[in-house]
XYZ file of C-alpha atoms in Angstrom:
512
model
C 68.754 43.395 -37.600
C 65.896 42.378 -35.059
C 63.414 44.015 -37.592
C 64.936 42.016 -40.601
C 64.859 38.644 -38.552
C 61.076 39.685 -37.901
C 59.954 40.723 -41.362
C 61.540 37.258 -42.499
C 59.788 35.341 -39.963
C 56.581 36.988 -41.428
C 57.299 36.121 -44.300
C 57.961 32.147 -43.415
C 54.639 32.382 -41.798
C 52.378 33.920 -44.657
C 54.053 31.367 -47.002
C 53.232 28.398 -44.719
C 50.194 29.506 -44.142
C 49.088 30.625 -48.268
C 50.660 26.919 -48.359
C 48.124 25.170 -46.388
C 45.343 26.901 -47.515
C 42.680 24.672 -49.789
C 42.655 25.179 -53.475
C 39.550 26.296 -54.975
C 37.123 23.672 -54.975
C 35.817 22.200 -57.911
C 31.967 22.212 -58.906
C 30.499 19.045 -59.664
C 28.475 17.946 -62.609
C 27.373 14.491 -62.888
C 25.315 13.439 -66.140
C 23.893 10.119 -65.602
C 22.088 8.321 -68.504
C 19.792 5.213 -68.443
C 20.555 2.500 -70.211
C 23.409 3.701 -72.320
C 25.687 1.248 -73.867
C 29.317 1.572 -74.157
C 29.263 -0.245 -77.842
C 27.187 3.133 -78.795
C 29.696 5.742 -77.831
C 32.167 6.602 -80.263
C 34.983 7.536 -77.788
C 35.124 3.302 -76.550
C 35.843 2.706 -80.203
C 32.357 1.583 -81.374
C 31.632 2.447 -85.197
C 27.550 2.266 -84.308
C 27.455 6.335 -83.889
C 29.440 8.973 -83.189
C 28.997 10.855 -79.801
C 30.953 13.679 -80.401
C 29.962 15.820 -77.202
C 30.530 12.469 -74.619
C 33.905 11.670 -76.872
C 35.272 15.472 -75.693
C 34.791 14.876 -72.109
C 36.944 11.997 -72.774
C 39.340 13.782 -75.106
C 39.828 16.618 -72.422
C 40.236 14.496 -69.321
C 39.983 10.446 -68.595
C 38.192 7.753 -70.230
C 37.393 4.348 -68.052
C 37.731 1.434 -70.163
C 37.104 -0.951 -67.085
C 34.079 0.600 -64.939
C 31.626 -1.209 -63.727
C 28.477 -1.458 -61.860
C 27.333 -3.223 -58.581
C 23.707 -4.737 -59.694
C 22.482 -3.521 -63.334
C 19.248 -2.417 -62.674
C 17.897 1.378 -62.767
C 16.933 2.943 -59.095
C 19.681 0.342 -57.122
C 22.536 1.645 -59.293
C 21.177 5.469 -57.743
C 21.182 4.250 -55.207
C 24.791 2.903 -55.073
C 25.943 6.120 -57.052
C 24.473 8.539 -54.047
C 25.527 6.415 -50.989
C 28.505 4.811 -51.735
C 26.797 1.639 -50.887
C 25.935 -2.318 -52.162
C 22.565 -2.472 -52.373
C 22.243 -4.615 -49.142
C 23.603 -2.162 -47.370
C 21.426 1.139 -48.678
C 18.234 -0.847 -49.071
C 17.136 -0.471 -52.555
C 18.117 -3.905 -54.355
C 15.396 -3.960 -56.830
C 12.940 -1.991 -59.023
C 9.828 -4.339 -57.481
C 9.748 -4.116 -53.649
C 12.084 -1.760 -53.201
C 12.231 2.064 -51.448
C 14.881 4.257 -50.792
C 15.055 5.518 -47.725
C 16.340 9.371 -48.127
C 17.096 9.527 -44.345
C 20.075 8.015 -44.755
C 23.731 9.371 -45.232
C 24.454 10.376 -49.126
C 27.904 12.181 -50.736
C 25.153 14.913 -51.706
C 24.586 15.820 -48.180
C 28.028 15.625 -47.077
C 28.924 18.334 -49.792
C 26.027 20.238 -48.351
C 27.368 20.328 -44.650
C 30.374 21.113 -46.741
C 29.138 23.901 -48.283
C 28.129 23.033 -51.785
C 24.657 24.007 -53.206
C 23.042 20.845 -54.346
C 20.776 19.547 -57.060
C 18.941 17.227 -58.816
C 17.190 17.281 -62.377
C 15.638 14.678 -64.599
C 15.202 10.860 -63.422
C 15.360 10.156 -60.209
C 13.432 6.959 -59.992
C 14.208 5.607 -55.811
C 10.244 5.603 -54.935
C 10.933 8.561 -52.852
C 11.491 12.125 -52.885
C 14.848 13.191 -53.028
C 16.391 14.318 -49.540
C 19.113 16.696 -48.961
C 19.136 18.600 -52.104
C 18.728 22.156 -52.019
C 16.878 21.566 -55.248
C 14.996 19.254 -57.262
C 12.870 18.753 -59.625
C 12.282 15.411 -61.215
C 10.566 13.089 -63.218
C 7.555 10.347 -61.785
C 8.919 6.989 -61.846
C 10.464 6.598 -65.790
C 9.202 9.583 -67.277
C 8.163 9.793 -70.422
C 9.920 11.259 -73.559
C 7.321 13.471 -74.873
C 5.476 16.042 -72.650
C 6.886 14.650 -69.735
C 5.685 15.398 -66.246
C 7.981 16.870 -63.602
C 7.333 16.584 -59.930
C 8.393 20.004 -58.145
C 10.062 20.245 -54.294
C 6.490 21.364 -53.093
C 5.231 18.178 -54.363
C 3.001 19.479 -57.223
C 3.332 18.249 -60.770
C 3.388 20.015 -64.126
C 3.481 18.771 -68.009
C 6.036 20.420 -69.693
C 5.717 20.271 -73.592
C 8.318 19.086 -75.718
C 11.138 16.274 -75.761
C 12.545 15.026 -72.481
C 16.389 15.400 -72.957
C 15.861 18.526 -73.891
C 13.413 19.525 -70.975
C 15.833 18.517 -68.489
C 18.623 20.093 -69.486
C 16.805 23.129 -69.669
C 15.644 22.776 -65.885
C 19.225 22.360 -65.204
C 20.781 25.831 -66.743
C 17.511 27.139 -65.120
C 18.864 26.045 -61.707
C 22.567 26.754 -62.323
C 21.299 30.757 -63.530
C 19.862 30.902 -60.696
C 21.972 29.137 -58.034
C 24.118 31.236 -55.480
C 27.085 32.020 -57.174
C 29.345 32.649 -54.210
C 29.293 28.745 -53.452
C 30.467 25.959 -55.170
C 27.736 23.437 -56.300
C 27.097 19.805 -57.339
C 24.321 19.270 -59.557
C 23.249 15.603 -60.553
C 21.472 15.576 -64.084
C 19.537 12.133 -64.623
C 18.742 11.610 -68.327
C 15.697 9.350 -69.171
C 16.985 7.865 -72.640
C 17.954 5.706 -73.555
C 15.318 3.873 -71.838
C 12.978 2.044 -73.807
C 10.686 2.315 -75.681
C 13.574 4.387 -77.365
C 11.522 7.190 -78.741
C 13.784 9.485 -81.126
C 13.278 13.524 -80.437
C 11.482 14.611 -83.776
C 13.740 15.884 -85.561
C 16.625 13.099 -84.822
C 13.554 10.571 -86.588
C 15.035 8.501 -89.169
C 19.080 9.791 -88.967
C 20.214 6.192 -88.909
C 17.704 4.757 -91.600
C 20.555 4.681 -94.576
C 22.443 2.372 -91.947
C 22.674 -1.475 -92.500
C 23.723 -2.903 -88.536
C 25.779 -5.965 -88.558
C 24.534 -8.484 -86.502
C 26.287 -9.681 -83.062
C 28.559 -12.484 -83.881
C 26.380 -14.229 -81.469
C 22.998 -12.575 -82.004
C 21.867 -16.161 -82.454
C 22.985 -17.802 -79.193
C 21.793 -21.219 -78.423
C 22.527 -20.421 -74.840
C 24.105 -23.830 -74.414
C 25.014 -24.962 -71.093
C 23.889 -21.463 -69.292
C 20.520 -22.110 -67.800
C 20.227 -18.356 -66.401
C 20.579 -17.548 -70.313
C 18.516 -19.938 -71.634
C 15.677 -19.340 -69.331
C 15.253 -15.585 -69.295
C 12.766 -13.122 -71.511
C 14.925 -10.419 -72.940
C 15.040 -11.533 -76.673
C 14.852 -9.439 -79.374
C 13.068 -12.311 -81.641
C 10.728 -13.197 -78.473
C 10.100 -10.289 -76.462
C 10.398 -6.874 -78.417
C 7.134 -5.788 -79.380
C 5.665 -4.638 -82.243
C 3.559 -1.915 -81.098
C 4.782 -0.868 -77.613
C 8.670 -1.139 -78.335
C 8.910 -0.435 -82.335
C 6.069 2.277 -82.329
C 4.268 -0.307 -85.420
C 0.653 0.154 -85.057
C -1.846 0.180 -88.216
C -3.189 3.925 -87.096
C -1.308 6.224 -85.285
C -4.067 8.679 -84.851
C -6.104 6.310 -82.755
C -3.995 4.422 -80.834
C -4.274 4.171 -77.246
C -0.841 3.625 -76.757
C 0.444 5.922 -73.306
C 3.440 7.527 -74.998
C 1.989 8.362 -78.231
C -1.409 9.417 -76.605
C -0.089 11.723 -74.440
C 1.757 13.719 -77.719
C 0.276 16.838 -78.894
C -1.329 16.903 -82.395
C 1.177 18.372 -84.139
C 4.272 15.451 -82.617
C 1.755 12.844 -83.374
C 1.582 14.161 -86.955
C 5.081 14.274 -87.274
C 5.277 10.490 -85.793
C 2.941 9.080 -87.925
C 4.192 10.649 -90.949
C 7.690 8.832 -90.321
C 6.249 5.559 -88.829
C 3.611 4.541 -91.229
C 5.201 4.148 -94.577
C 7.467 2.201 -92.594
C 4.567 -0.019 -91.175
C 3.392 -0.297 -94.318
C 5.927 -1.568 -95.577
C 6.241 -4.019 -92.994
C 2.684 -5.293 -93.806
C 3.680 -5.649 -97.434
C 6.861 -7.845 -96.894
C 5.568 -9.761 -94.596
C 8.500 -11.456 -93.434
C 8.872 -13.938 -91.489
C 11.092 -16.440 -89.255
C 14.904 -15.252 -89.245
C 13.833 -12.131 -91.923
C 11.586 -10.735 -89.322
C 14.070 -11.323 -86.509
C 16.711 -9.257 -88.034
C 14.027 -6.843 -89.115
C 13.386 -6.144 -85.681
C 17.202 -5.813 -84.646
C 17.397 -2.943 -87.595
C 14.774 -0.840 -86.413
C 15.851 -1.744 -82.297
C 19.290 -0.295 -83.520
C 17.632 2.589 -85.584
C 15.405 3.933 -82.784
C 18.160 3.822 -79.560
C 21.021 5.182 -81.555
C 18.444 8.109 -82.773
C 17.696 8.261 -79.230
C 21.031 8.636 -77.848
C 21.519 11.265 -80.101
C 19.980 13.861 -77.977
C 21.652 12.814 -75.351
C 24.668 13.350 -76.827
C 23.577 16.873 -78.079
C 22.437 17.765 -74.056
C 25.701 16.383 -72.949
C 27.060 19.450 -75.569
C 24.853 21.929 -74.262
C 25.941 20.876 -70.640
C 29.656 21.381 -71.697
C 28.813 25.185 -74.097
C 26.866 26.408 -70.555
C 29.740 25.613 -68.693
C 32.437 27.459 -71.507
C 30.087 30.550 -71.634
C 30.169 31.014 -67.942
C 33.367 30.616 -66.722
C 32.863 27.537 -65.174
C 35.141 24.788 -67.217
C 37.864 25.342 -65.575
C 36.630 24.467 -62.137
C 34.173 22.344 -62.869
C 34.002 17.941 -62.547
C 32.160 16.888 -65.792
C 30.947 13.227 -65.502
C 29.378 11.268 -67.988
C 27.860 7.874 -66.869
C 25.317 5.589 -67.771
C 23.766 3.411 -64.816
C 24.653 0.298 -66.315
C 25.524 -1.215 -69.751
C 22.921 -2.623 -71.977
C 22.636 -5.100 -75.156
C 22.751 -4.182 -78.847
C 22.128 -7.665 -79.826
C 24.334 -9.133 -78.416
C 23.644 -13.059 -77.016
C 20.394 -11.587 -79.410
C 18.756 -9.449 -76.421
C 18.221 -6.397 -75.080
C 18.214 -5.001 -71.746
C 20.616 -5.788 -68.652
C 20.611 -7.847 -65.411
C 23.112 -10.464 -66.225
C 26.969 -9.812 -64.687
C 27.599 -10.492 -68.498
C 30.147 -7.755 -70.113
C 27.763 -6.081 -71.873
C 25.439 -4.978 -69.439
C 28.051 -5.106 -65.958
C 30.123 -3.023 -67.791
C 29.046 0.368 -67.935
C 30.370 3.708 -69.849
C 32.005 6.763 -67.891
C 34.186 9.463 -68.865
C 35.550 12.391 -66.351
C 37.277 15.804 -67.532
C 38.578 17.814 -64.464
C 41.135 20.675 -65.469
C 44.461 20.364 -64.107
C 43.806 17.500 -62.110
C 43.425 15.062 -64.630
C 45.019 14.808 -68.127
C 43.322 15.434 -71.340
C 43.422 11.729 -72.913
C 44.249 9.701 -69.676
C 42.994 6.013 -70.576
C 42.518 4.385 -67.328
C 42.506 0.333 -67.285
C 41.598 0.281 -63.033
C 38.982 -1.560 -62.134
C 36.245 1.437 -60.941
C 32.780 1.532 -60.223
C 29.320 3.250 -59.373
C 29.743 2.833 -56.006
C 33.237 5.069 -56.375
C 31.873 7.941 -57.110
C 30.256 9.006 -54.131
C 33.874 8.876 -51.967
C 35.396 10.223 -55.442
C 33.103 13.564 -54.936
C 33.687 14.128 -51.570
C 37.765 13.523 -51.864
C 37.751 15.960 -54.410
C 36.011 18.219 -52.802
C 38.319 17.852 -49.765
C 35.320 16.575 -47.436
C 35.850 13.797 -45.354
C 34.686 10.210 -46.010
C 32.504 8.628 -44.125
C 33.696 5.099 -43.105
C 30.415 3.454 -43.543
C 31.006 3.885 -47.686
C 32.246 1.294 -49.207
C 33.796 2.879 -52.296
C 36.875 4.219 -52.642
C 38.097 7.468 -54.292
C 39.755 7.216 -58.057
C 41.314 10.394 -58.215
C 44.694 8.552 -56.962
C 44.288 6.439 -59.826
C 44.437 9.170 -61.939
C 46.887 11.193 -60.911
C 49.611 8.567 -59.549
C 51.350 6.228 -61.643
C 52.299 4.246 -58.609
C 48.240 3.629 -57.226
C 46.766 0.358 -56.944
C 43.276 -0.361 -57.930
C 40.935 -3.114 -57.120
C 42.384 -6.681 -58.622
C 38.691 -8.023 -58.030
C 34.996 -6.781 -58.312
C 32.428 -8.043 -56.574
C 28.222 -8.341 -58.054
C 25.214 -8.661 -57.509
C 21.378 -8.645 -58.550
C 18.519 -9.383 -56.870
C 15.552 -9.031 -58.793
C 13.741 -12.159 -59.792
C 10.930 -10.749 -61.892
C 11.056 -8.610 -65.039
C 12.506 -10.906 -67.921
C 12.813 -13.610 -66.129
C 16.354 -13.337 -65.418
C 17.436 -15.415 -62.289
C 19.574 -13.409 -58.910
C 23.091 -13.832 -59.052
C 26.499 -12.798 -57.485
C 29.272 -12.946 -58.491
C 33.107 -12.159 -58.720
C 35.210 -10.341 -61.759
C 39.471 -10.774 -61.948
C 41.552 -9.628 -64.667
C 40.809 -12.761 -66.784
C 37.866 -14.752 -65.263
C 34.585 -14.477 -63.803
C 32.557 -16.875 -61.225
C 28.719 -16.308 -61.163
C 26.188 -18.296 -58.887
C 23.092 -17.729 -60.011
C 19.872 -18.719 -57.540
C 16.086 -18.829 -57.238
C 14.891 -19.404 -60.773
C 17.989 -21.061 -61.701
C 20.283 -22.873 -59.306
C 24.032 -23.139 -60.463
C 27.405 -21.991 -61.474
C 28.796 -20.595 -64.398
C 32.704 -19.527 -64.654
C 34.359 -17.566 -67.763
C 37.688 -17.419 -68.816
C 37.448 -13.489 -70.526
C 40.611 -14.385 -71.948
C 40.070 -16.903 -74.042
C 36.190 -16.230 -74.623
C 34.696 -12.165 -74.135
C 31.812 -13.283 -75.520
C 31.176 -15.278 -72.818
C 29.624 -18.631 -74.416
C 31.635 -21.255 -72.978
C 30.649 -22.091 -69.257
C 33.741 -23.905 -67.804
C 32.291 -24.437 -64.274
C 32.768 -28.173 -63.232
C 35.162 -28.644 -66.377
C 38.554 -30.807 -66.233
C 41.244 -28.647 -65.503
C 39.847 -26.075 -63.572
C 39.384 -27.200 -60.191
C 42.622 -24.773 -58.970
C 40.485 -21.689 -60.677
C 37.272 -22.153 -59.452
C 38.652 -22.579 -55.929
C 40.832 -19.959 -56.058
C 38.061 -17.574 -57.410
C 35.599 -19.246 -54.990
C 38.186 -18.337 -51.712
C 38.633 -14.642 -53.346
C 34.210 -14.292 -53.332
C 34.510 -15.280 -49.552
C 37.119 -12.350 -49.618
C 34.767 -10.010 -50.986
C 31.736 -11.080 -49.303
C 33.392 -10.489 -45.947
C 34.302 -7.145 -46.793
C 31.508 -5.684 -47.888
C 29.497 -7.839 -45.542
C 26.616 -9.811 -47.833
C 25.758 -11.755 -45.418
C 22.339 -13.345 -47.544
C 25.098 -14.027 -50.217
C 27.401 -15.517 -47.314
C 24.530 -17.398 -45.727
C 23.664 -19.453 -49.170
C 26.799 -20.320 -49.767
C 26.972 -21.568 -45.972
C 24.081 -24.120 -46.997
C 26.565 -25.590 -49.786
C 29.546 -26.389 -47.376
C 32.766 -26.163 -49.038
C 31.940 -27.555 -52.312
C 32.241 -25.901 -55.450
């Protein structure tokens, strides 16, 4: 009997103890894009493209229909995305004056003291070398799309022929072939398209040019009572060049151009051959006033959807590596851009604003048997969630200094409660001429002050206008709003302690 009483108390013990112990922890892949709009991905329900390879990430796990970004700009959303941080609080607001300092914490090297392998490929674009990566290898400042340079951990550089998406997704099934298979690992791959100047791989030249674009219901804004709007340098008519953004130049073979110079005979050939007729037939039209405008929006439109084709086609190749290898199973799969960006609409391109278009960014997640294929998630998220996300799913503690917070309850837990508020904002005051602002984002409105170049308010009822045309701020009838809105930014701007945001709205007492 004593024996029997002993075995069974084993047996408690090895099932308490198999009970406690961690699952298998995931891998972690995070594809992050540049400049990718949600309107051009397929899987949000835009008819621009399809994006078949992003569209089954979201098929086979979650698609976020309300993520968002912190301050739309290139190297500060990195740096939100790797330290869980506003961009007052890591240091790297802008792409002017700003430098990232890689001495500080980052969700890459908590995995590492957690045991993950770590890397980064592609676009890294923070001023600095990347710190606390077992590996890296990435591209000088943009990059470019053809022959790009990649600077090595040893801090040489080396050209590498052929098309950039491409390159870097080779680099990256370099690394994970030769990664230490015995540990998990997290590997960040940074994509340089769709940055402009939007130049198509070769062969993806001319895929959209039997496509007809509808204009942007309000391509043609007037920008009527919006000052920040009215004042900034982002237009397609205005500011899209000829030469530099829609690769129209008289002679291919002797332009001086950087990104076309730097192309080998043979892609120059194959540019020119596609590009001049076009040109040509520019010259011949000669169009002018509103012809020319939406000229320009055609070819804009033809160029970055070509573009993001590749992307979509490394995202694929990403997704086959993982299949082929045994690694889908257990492996995170995230596909991000690092902010939105305009196809027309308000008739620019670009970002900056805390406008939809450009706040708003795309991201899909797959992550077998944790999340379900198809989930549609309608939380408020953003960039700075991911780094907290990471390290709760990889059962690594969060630091308390990030000020993120982990989705994956979101996900799995019907009964979780997101953010009911996001908080904004962008600092740059130089490129485009688009003015700082912060700013505040509920379920239905949105209050924006912008400052420096412009000085005002603007406040949005998304309800009633998504566009956002209609500036109500200072409008009969919503006094209650704009103080209500104006007590919940105080809210936010204590927690996440802004205190240069807090400190101009000191100077303005307690008027709104």
């Amino acid at each position: 009997m004593k024996q029997v009483l002993l075995l069974m108390a084993a047996f408690v013990w090895s099932f308490a103890a198999l009970a406690q112990q961690p699952s298998k922890r995931p891998n972690i892949v995070i594809i992050v894009s540049d400049d990718h709009a949600f309107q051009a991905i397929s899987a949000y329900g835009g008819n621009l493209m399809q994006t078949p390879n992003i569209d089954r990430i979201a098929k086979e796990g979650a698609t976020f229909n309300k993520a968002y970004v912190t301050n739309s700009i290139c190297g500060p959303s990195r740096a939100v995305i790797l330290t869980g941080k506003y961009s007052h609080k890591n240091g790297f607001k802008d792409n002017e004056n700003s430098h990232f300092d890689g001495s500080q914490n980052s969700f890459i090297k908590e995995l590492g003291k957690g045991g993950y392998q770590t890397a980064w490929v592609g676009k890294w674009h923070l001023e600095s070398d990347p710190q606390g990566f077992d590996y890296w290898k990435i591209l000088p400042g943009q990059g470019h799309y053809f022959n790009p340079d990649f600077i090595n951990m040893d801090g040489s550089r080396e050209r590498i022929e052929g098309y950039v998406t491409s390159i870097t997704e080779d680099v990256a099934e370099e690394w994970l072939d030769s990664r230490d298979k015995s540990k998990p690992f997290a590997l960040v791959i940074g994509h340089k398209a769709t940055h402009r100047t939007w130049m198509p791989d070769l062969d993806d030249m001319g895929m959209f040019d039997d496509k007809t674009f509808p204009l942007p219901a309000n391509f043609y804004d007037n920008y009527t009572n919006r000052e920040a709007a009215r004042v900034q340098d982002m237009t397609i008519d205005k500011t899209m060049i000829m030469g530099y953004d829609l690769k129209m130049y008289p002679d291919y073979e002797n332009t001086r151009e950087g990104n076309i110079v730097r192309m080998n005979p043979e892609q120059r050939a194959r540019l020119a051959a596609y590009y001049q007729p076009i040109y040509n037939d520019l010259m011949a039209r000669n169009l002018q006033g509103k012809q020319l405008v939406e000229w320009k929006y055609q070819r804009y439109m033809r160029d970055y959807l070509a573009t993001a084709a590749s992307l979509d086609r490394s995202i694929g190749r990403t997704l086959d590596y993982l299949d082929k290898n045994g690694l889908a199973d257990n492996t995170i799969v995230i596909y991000m851009s690092d902010q939105g960006f305009y196809m027309g609409e308000h008739g620019w391109f670009d970002k900056r604003f805390m406008y939809e278009e450009s706040f708003r960014t795309p991201m899909v997640m797959r992550y077998p048997g944790v999340v379900k294929p198809g989930t549609k998630s309608e939380h408020f998220v953003m960039n700075l969630d991911i780094a907290p996300t990471m390290l709760d799913a990889a059962g690594v503690t969060i630091p308390k200094d990030m000020q993120g917070e982990s989705f994956l309850p979101l996900l799995t837990s019907k009964k979780a409660k997101g953010r009911d508020a996001m908080y904004y904002h962008y600092y740059e005051n130089g490129e485009h001429s688009v003015s700082p602002h912060f700013g505040i984002k509920t379920g239905r409105y949105k209050l924006i002050r912008f400052y420096k170049r412009v000085e005002g308010w603007e406040l949005y009822d998304l309800q009633k206008d998504p566009s956002e045309m209609n500036n109500l701020y200072g409008k009969k009838g919503y006094e209650k709003i704009t103080a209500k809105l104006r007590k919940q930014l105080d809210g936010l701007l204590d927690k996440y302690e802004d205190d240069g945001a807090k400190q101009l709205l000191a100077k303005e007492g307690g008027n709104i």
